[in-house]
PDB file of C-alpha atoms in Angstrom:
ATOM      1  CA  MET F 472       0.000   0.000   0.000  1.00 67.00           C
ATOM      2  CA  PHE F 473       1.279   3.481  -0.958  1.00 74.00           C
ATOM      3  CA  GLY F 474       4.402   1.811  -2.337  1.00 78.00           C
ATOM      4  CA  ILE F 475       5.480   0.569   1.099  1.00 85.00           C
ATOM      5  CA  ILE F 476       6.709  -3.010   1.532  1.00 83.00           C
ATOM      6  CA  ASN F 477       7.241  -4.997   4.761  1.00 82.00           C
ATOM      7  CA  TYR F 478       5.669  -2.258   6.892  1.00 87.00           C
ATOM      8  CA  GLU F 479       5.486  -4.553   9.945  1.00 88.00           C
ATOM      9  CA  ALA F 480       9.200  -5.280   9.692  1.00 84.00           C
ATOM     10  CA  PHE F 481       9.880  -1.551   9.367  1.00 85.00           C
ATOM     11  CA  LEU F 482       7.822  -0.852  12.497  1.00 88.00           C
ATOM     12  CA  VAL F 483       9.712  -3.426  14.572  1.00 86.00           C
ATOM     13  CA  ALA F 484      13.098  -2.297  13.246  1.00 82.00           C
ATOM     14  CA  GLY F 485      12.191   1.341  13.862  1.00 82.00           C
ATOM     15  CA  ILE F 486      11.202   0.693  17.482  1.00 85.00           C
ATOM     16  CA  ILE F 487      14.434  -1.220  18.125  1.00 81.00           C
ATOM     17  CA  LEU F 488      16.443   1.639  16.623  1.00 76.00           C
ATOM     18  CA  ASN F 489      14.558   4.171  18.753  1.00 80.00           C
ATOM     19  CA  LEU F 490      15.384   2.195  21.886  1.00 79.00           C
ATOM     20  CA  THR F 491      19.083   2.106  20.999  1.00 71.00           C
ATOM     21  CA  PRO F 492      20.914   4.778  23.076  1.00 70.00           C
ATOM     22  CA  GLY F 493      22.314   7.631  21.032  1.00 74.00           C
ATOM     23  CA  THR F 494      22.899  11.381  21.051  1.00 76.00           C
ATOM     24  CA  ASP F 495      19.184  12.189  21.398  1.00 81.00           C
ATOM     25  CA  THR F 496      18.796   9.780  24.319  1.00 82.00           C
ATOM     26  CA  MET F 497      21.732  11.245  26.203  1.00 80.00           C
ATOM     27  CA  TYR F 498      20.554  14.792  25.495  1.00 83.00           C
ATOM     28  CA  ILE F 499      17.072  14.107  26.905  1.00 87.00           C
ATOM     29  CA  LEU F 500      18.460  12.280  29.939  1.00 84.00           C
ATOM     30  CA  GLY F 501      20.829  15.139  30.660  1.00 81.00           C
ATOM     31  CA  ARG F 502      18.097  17.767  30.465  1.00 83.00           C
ATOM     32  CA  SER F 503      15.567  15.714  32.453  1.00 84.00           C
ATOM     33  CA  ILE F 504      17.902  14.815  35.284  1.00 80.00           C
ATOM     34  CA  SER F 505      19.492  18.242  35.692  1.00 76.00           C
ATOM     35  CA  GLN F 506      16.516  20.500  34.904  1.00 79.00           C
ATOM     36  CA  GLY F 507      13.399  18.430  35.527  1.00 81.00           C
ATOM     37  CA  LYS F 508      10.455  16.883  33.699  1.00 84.00           C
ATOM     38  CA  LYS F 509       9.341  19.964  31.763  1.00 88.00           C
ATOM     39  CA  ALA F 510      12.836  20.536  30.386  1.00 88.00           C
ATOM     40  CA  GLY F 511      13.071  16.860  29.426  1.00 88.00           C
ATOM     41  CA  VAL F 512       9.681  16.857  27.702  1.00 92.00           C
ATOM     42  CA  LEU F 513      10.473  20.028  25.755  1.00 93.00           C
ATOM     43  CA  SER F 514      13.847  18.561  24.748  1.00 92.00           C
ATOM     44  CA  ALA F 515      12.037  15.462  23.468  1.00 92.00           C
ATOM     45  CA  LEU F 516       9.536  17.587  21.538  1.00 94.00           C
ATOM     46  CA  GLY F 517      12.375  19.659  20.111  1.00 93.00           C
ATOM     47  CA  ILE F 518      14.140  16.521  18.906  1.00 92.00           C
ATOM     48  CA  THR F 519      10.831  15.310  17.423  1.00 92.00           C
ATOM     49  CA  THR F 520      10.497  18.589  15.528  1.00 93.00           C
ATOM     50  CA  GLY F 521      14.034  18.199  14.209  1.00 91.00           C
ATOM     51  CA  SER F 522      13.251  14.647  13.098  1.00 89.00           C
ATOM     52  CA  LEU F 523      10.174  15.899  11.258  1.00 91.00           C
ATOM     53  CA  VAL F 524      12.362  18.371   9.384  1.00 89.00           C
ATOM     54  CA  HIS F 525      14.727  15.547   8.389  1.00 86.00           C
ATOM     55  CA  CYS F 526      11.721  13.461   7.348  1.00 86.00           C
ATOM     56  CA  ILE F 527      10.412  16.203   5.070  1.00 86.00           C
ATOM     57  CA  PHE F 528      13.885  16.848   3.655  1.00 82.00           C
ATOM     58  CA  ALA F 529      14.302  13.156   2.867  1.00 80.00           C
ATOM     59  CA  ALA F 530      10.868  13.027   1.209  1.00 78.00           C
ATOM     60  CA  LEU F 531      11.746  16.035  -0.936  1.00 80.00           C
ATOM     61  CA  GLY F 532      15.163  14.635  -1.755  1.00 74.00           C
ATOM     62  CA  LEU F 533      17.065  17.521  -0.142  1.00 65.00           C
ATOM     63  CA  SER F 534      18.994  15.215   2.202  1.00 57.00           C
ATOM     64  CA  ILE F 535      20.695  13.729  -0.845  1.00 67.00           C
ATOM     65  CA  ILE F 536      22.866  16.858  -0.821  1.00 67.00           C
ATOM     66  CA  LEU F 537      24.414  15.703   2.459  1.00 58.00           C
ATOM     67  CA  ALA F 538      24.897  12.227   1.070  1.00 62.00           C
ATOM     68  CA  LYS F 539      26.574  13.452  -2.130  1.00 69.00           C
ATOM     69  CA  SER F 540      28.482  16.505  -0.915  1.00 70.00           C
ATOM     70  CA  ALA F 541      31.368  15.921   1.488  1.00 73.00           C
ATOM     71  CA  LEU F 542      31.635  19.684   2.097  1.00 74.00           C
ATOM     72  CA  ALA F 543      27.952  20.038   3.014  1.00 67.00           C
ATOM     73  CA  PHE F 544      28.225  17.049   5.347  1.00 67.00           C
ATOM     74  CA  GLN F 545      31.300  18.496   7.087  1.00 77.00           C
ATOM     75  CA  ILE F 546      29.719  21.935   7.487  1.00 76.00           C
ATOM     76  CA  VAL F 547      26.568  20.566   9.112  1.00 68.00           C
ATOM     77  CA  LYS F 548      28.544  18.110  11.238  1.00 74.00           C
ATOM     78  CA  TYR F 549      30.903  20.711  12.675  1.00 80.00           C
ATOM     79  CA  ALA F 550      28.071  23.196  13.210  1.00 77.00           C
ATOM     80  CA  GLY F 551      26.213  20.561  15.228  1.00 68.00           C
ATOM     81  CA  ALA F 552      29.326  19.628  17.191  1.00 77.00           C
ATOM     82  CA  ALA F 553      30.068  23.284  17.982  1.00 81.00           C
ATOM     83  CA  TYR F 554      26.502  23.818  19.161  1.00 72.00           C
ATOM     84  CA  LEU F 555      26.607  20.827  21.535  1.00 71.00           C
ATOM     85  CA  ILE F 556      29.988  21.916  22.926  1.00 82.00           C
ATOM     86  CA  TYR F 557      28.647  25.455  23.383  1.00 79.00           C
ATOM     87  CA  LEU F 558      25.666  24.113  25.375  1.00 73.00           C
ATOM     88  CA  GLY F 559      28.016  21.996  27.476  1.00 77.00           C
ATOM     89  CA  PHE F 560      30.355  24.846  28.389  1.00 83.00           C
ATOM     90  CA  LYS F 561      27.373  27.057  29.121  1.00 76.00           C
ATOM     91  CA  MET F 562      26.146  24.559  31.729  1.00 71.00           C
ATOM     92  CA  LEU F 563      29.630  24.009  33.133  1.00 77.00           C
ATOM     93  CA  LEU F 564      30.267  27.729  33.585  1.00 77.00           C
ATOM     94  CA  SER F 565      26.797  28.675  34.811  1.00 67.00           C
ATOM     95  CA  LYS F 566      26.658  30.065  38.346  1.00 60.00           C
ATOM     96  CA  SER F 567      23.605  29.815  40.574  1.00 51.00           C
ATOM     97  CA  ASN F 568      22.797  31.589  43.788  1.00 46.00           C
ATOM     98  CA  GLU F 569      22.850  28.976  46.547  1.00 45.00           C
ATOM     99  CA  GLN F 570      20.301  30.970  48.523  1.00 41.00           C
ATOM    100  CA  PHE F 571      17.589  30.517  45.888  1.00 38.00           C
ATOM    101  CA  LYS F 572      15.247  27.577  46.275  1.00 42.00           C
ATOM    102  CA  LEU F 573      14.961  24.982  43.564  1.00 42.00           C
ATOM    103  CA  GLU F 574      11.479  26.124  42.593  1.00 43.00           C
ATOM    104  CA  GLN F 575      12.736  29.653  42.012  1.00 43.00           C
ATOM    105  CA  ASN F 576      15.527  28.378  39.794  1.00 48.00           C
ATOM    106  CA  ASP F 577      13.013  26.345  37.771  1.00 50.00           C
ATOM    107  CA  ASN F 578      10.921  29.467  37.188  1.00 52.00           C
ATOM    108  CA  LYS F 579      13.951  31.149  35.669  1.00 58.00           C
ATOM    109  CA  THR F 580      14.595  28.295  33.244  1.00 65.00           C
ATOM    110  CA  ASN F 581      14.181  29.374  29.626  1.00 79.00           C
ATOM    111  CA  TYR F 582      12.021  26.541  28.339  1.00 84.00           C
ATOM    112  CA  ARG F 583      11.708  28.034  24.865  1.00 87.00           C
ATOM    113  CA  LYS F 584      15.478  27.912  24.558  1.00 88.00           C
ATOM    114  CA  ILE F 585      15.503  24.273  25.681  1.00 89.00           C
ATOM    115  CA  TYR F 586      12.922  23.366  23.021  1.00 92.00           C
ATOM    116  CA  PHE F 587      14.863  25.069  20.233  1.00 91.00           C
ATOM    117  CA  SER F 588      18.109  23.526  21.497  1.00 88.00           C
ATOM    118  CA  GLY F 589      16.513  20.119  20.980  1.00 88.00           C
ATOM    119  CA  ILE F 590      15.565  21.092  17.427  1.00 91.00           C
ATOM    120  CA  PHE F 591      19.036  22.367  16.544  1.00 87.00           C
ATOM    121  CA  THR F 592      20.753  19.380  18.184  1.00 83.00           C
ATOM    122  CA  ASN F 593      18.807  17.038  15.912  1.00 85.00           C
ATOM    123  CA  ILE F 594      18.823  19.111  12.716  1.00 86.00           C
ATOM    124  CA  LEU F 595      22.570  19.751  12.929  1.00 81.00           C
ATOM    125  CA  ASN F 596      23.322  16.043  13.123  1.00 77.00           C
ATOM    126  CA  PRO F 597      23.905  14.985   9.477  1.00 73.00           C
ATOM    127  CA  LYS F 598      23.828  11.326  10.479  1.00 71.00           C
ATOM    128  CA  VAL F 599      20.094  11.647  11.129  1.00 78.00           C
ATOM    129  CA  ALA F 600      19.549  12.868   7.570  1.00 76.00           C
ATOM    130  CA  LEU F 601      21.678  10.069   6.161  1.00 72.00           C
ATOM    131  CA  PHE F 602      19.807   7.575   8.329  1.00 75.00           C
ATOM    132  CA  PHE F 603      16.476   8.579   6.786  1.00 78.00           C
ATOM    133  CA  LEU F 604      17.967   8.265   3.304  1.00 72.00           C
ATOM    134  CA  ALA F 605      19.562   4.876   3.970  1.00 70.00           C
ATOM    135  CA  PHE F 606      16.867   3.252   6.098  1.00 74.00           C
ATOM    136  CA  LEU F 607      13.548   4.300   4.559  1.00 76.00           C
ATOM    137  CA  PRO F 608      14.225   3.272   0.923  1.00 75.00           C
ATOM    138  CA  GLN F 609      14.684  -0.347   2.040  1.00 74.00           C
ATOM    139  CA  PHE F 610      10.937  -0.483   2.682  1.00 81.00           C
ATOM    140  CA  ILE F 611       9.777   1.332  -0.442  1.00 78.00           C
ATOM    141  CA  ASN F 612       8.867  -0.299  -3.736  1.00 79.00           C
ATOM    142  CA  PRO F 613      11.444   0.833  -6.357  1.00 71.00           C
ATOM    143  CA  ASN F 614       8.560   1.831  -8.617  1.00 75.00           C
ATOM    144  CA  TYR F 615       7.600   4.470  -6.025  1.00 71.00           C
ATOM    145  CA  ALA F 616      11.133   5.790  -5.474  1.00 62.00           C
ATOM    146  CA  GLN F 617      10.244   9.171  -6.974  1.00 66.00           C
ATOM    147  CA  ASN F 618       7.068   9.479  -4.879  1.00 74.00           C
ATOM    148  CA  SER F 619       7.360  11.431  -1.625  1.00 77.00           C
ATOM    149  CA  LEU F 620       4.281   9.844   0.023  1.00 83.00           C
ATOM    150  CA  PRO F 621       5.880   6.541   1.136  1.00 83.00           C
ATOM    151  CA  PHE F 622       8.862   8.481   2.521  1.00 82.00           C
ATOM    152  CA  LEU F 623       6.504  10.675   4.548  1.00 87.00           C
ATOM    153  CA  ILE F 624       4.438   7.752   5.865  1.00 88.00           C
ATOM    154  CA  LEU F 625       7.485   5.769   6.959  1.00 88.00           C
ATOM    155  CA  GLY F 626       9.198   8.856   8.335  1.00 88.00           C
ATOM    156  CA  LEU F 627       6.169   9.890  10.359  1.00 91.00           C
ATOM    157  CA  THR F 628       5.824   6.347  11.689  1.00 91.00           C
ATOM    158  CA  PHE F 629       9.422   6.360  12.848  1.00 89.00           C
ATOM    159  CA  VAL F 630       9.095   9.837  14.365  1.00 90.00           C
ATOM    160  CA  THR F 631       5.886   8.841  16.207  1.00 92.00           C
ATOM    161  CA  THR F 632       7.419   5.770  17.859  1.00 91.00           C
ATOM    162  CA  GLY F 633      10.538   7.781  18.623  1.00 89.00           C
ATOM    163  CA  THR F 634       8.496  10.552  20.251  1.00 92.00           C
ATOM    164  CA  ILE F 635       6.680   8.075  22.497  1.00 93.00           C
ATOM    165  CA  TRP F 636      10.012   6.634  23.630  1.00 91.00           C
ATOM    166  CA  CYS F 637      11.611  10.052  24.161  1.00 90.00           C
ATOM    167  CA  LEU F 638       8.669  11.314  26.222  1.00 92.00           C
ATOM    168  CA  ALA F 639       8.676   8.148  28.346  1.00 91.00           C
ATOM    169  CA  LEU F 640      12.398   8.626  28.862  1.00 88.00           C
ATOM    170  CA  ALA F 641      11.889  12.234  29.943  1.00 88.00           C
ATOM    171  CA  PHE F 642       9.085  11.347  32.379  1.00 87.00           C
ATOM    172  CA  PHE F 643      10.792   8.417  34.066  1.00 85.00           C
ATOM    173  CA  SER F 644      14.261   9.945  34.296  1.00 80.00           C
ATOM    174  CA  SER F 645      12.852  13.142  35.824  1.00 77.00           C
ATOM    175  CA  LYS F 646      10.811  11.116  38.337  1.00 75.00           C
ATOM    176  CA  LEU F 647      13.887   9.242  39.455  1.00 69.00           C
ATOM    177  CA  SER F 648      15.858  12.455  39.794  1.00 65.00           C
ATOM    178  CA  ASN F 649      13.291  14.541  41.708  1.00 61.00           C
ATOM    179  CA  SER F 650      14.628  13.545  45.118  1.00 58.00           C
ATOM    180  CA  ILE F 651      18.188  14.177  43.952  1.00 57.00           C
ATOM    181  CA  ARG F 652      17.380  17.557  42.431  1.00 56.00           C
ATOM    182  CA  ALA F 653      15.820  18.721  45.699  1.00 55.00           C
ATOM    183  CA  ASN F 654      19.339  18.911  47.087  1.00 56.00           C
ATOM    184  CA  TYR F 655      21.026  22.040  45.756  1.00 55.00           C
ATOM    185  CA  LYS F 656      24.589  20.709  45.837  1.00 61.00           C
ATOM    186  CA  ILE F 657      23.659  17.526  43.984  1.00 58.00           C
ATOM    187  CA  LYS F 658      21.643  19.527  41.446  1.00 59.00           C
ATOM    188  CA  LYS F 659      24.624  21.776  40.830  1.00 67.00           C
ATOM    189  CA  TRP F 660      26.830  18.697  40.345  1.00 68.00           C
ATOM    190  CA  LEU F 661      24.288  17.226  37.901  1.00 64.00           C
ATOM    191  CA  ASP F 662      24.413  20.444  35.866  1.00 67.00           C
ATOM    192  CA  LYS F 663      28.169  20.048  35.547  1.00 73.00           C
ATOM    193  CA  VAL F 664      27.867  16.377  34.577  1.00 73.00           C
ATOM    194  CA  THR F 665      25.238  17.240  31.969  1.00 68.00           C
ATOM    195  CA  GLY F 666      27.510  19.940  30.561  1.00 75.00           C
ATOM    196  CA  GLY F 667      30.293  17.387  30.327  1.00 80.00           C
ATOM    197  CA  ILE F 668      27.990  14.954  28.501  1.00 73.00           C
ATOM    198  CA  PHE F 669      27.055  17.626  25.942  1.00 70.00           C
ATOM    199  CA  ILE F 670      30.730  18.427  25.330  1.00 82.00           C
ATOM    200  CA  ALA F 671      31.534  14.727  24.920  1.00 80.00           C
ATOM    201  CA  LEU F 672      28.645  14.327  22.448  1.00 70.00           C
ATOM    202  CA  GLY F 673      29.890  17.337  20.486  1.00 75.00           C
ATOM    203  CA  ILE F 674      33.426  15.943  20.295  1.00 83.00           C
ATOM    204  CA  LYS F 675      32.087  12.539  19.279  1.00 76.00           C
ATOM    205  CA  LEU F 676      30.047  14.125  16.491  1.00 67.00           C
ATOM    206  CA  ALA F 677      33.017  16.194  15.301  1.00 77.00           C
ATOM    207  CA  LEU F 678      35.258  13.122  15.108  1.00 79.00           C
ATOM    208  CA  SER F 679      32.629  10.900  13.492  1.00 68.00           C
ATOM    209  CA  LYS F 680      32.819   9.804   9.876  1.00 67.00           C
ATOM    210  CA  ARG F 681      30.031   9.158   7.418  1.00 57.00           C
TER     211      ARG F 681
END
């Protein structure tokens, strides 16, 4: 139907891939544990938005540019790595007033920035674009290769299952960390650890190959 073959196999494979820990997983865990459930949920939604952009790009054939052009791939890769490292250093160098209560600090959190950070983290990862190009065509009838509809259906399916997993991850990780975050010193330490994770992810992305 719609030029899609082995949809059930695609669904199972997609869920397994979503459950496999990666940059998005670590990003959501870092946000959820250090900044709470709302930050984790918005990070997950931001990553979902970024995935939707990749899905549309793949359907329109724009992601082929990254697959064909080494320069374009390098530019996007290093931009993404720089952004993750920037976020990491920002968390490492941030200073909080120990006299403020945790609730007051949460009120000062810029949730819009967290959402857009999730978007940029995903969009600026060229491997996501290449994944859509390499994975989706395996489940599309060659006769429909020039049709964007099967790409969109498969992409949206993958994004939907991924969103469910990311939101579950944000909810459960924030629940487990609530008692920890109530302690200011531990929360401050978690911020530093999260910053370190972001820097490590940025370096990993910068050193990665196609």
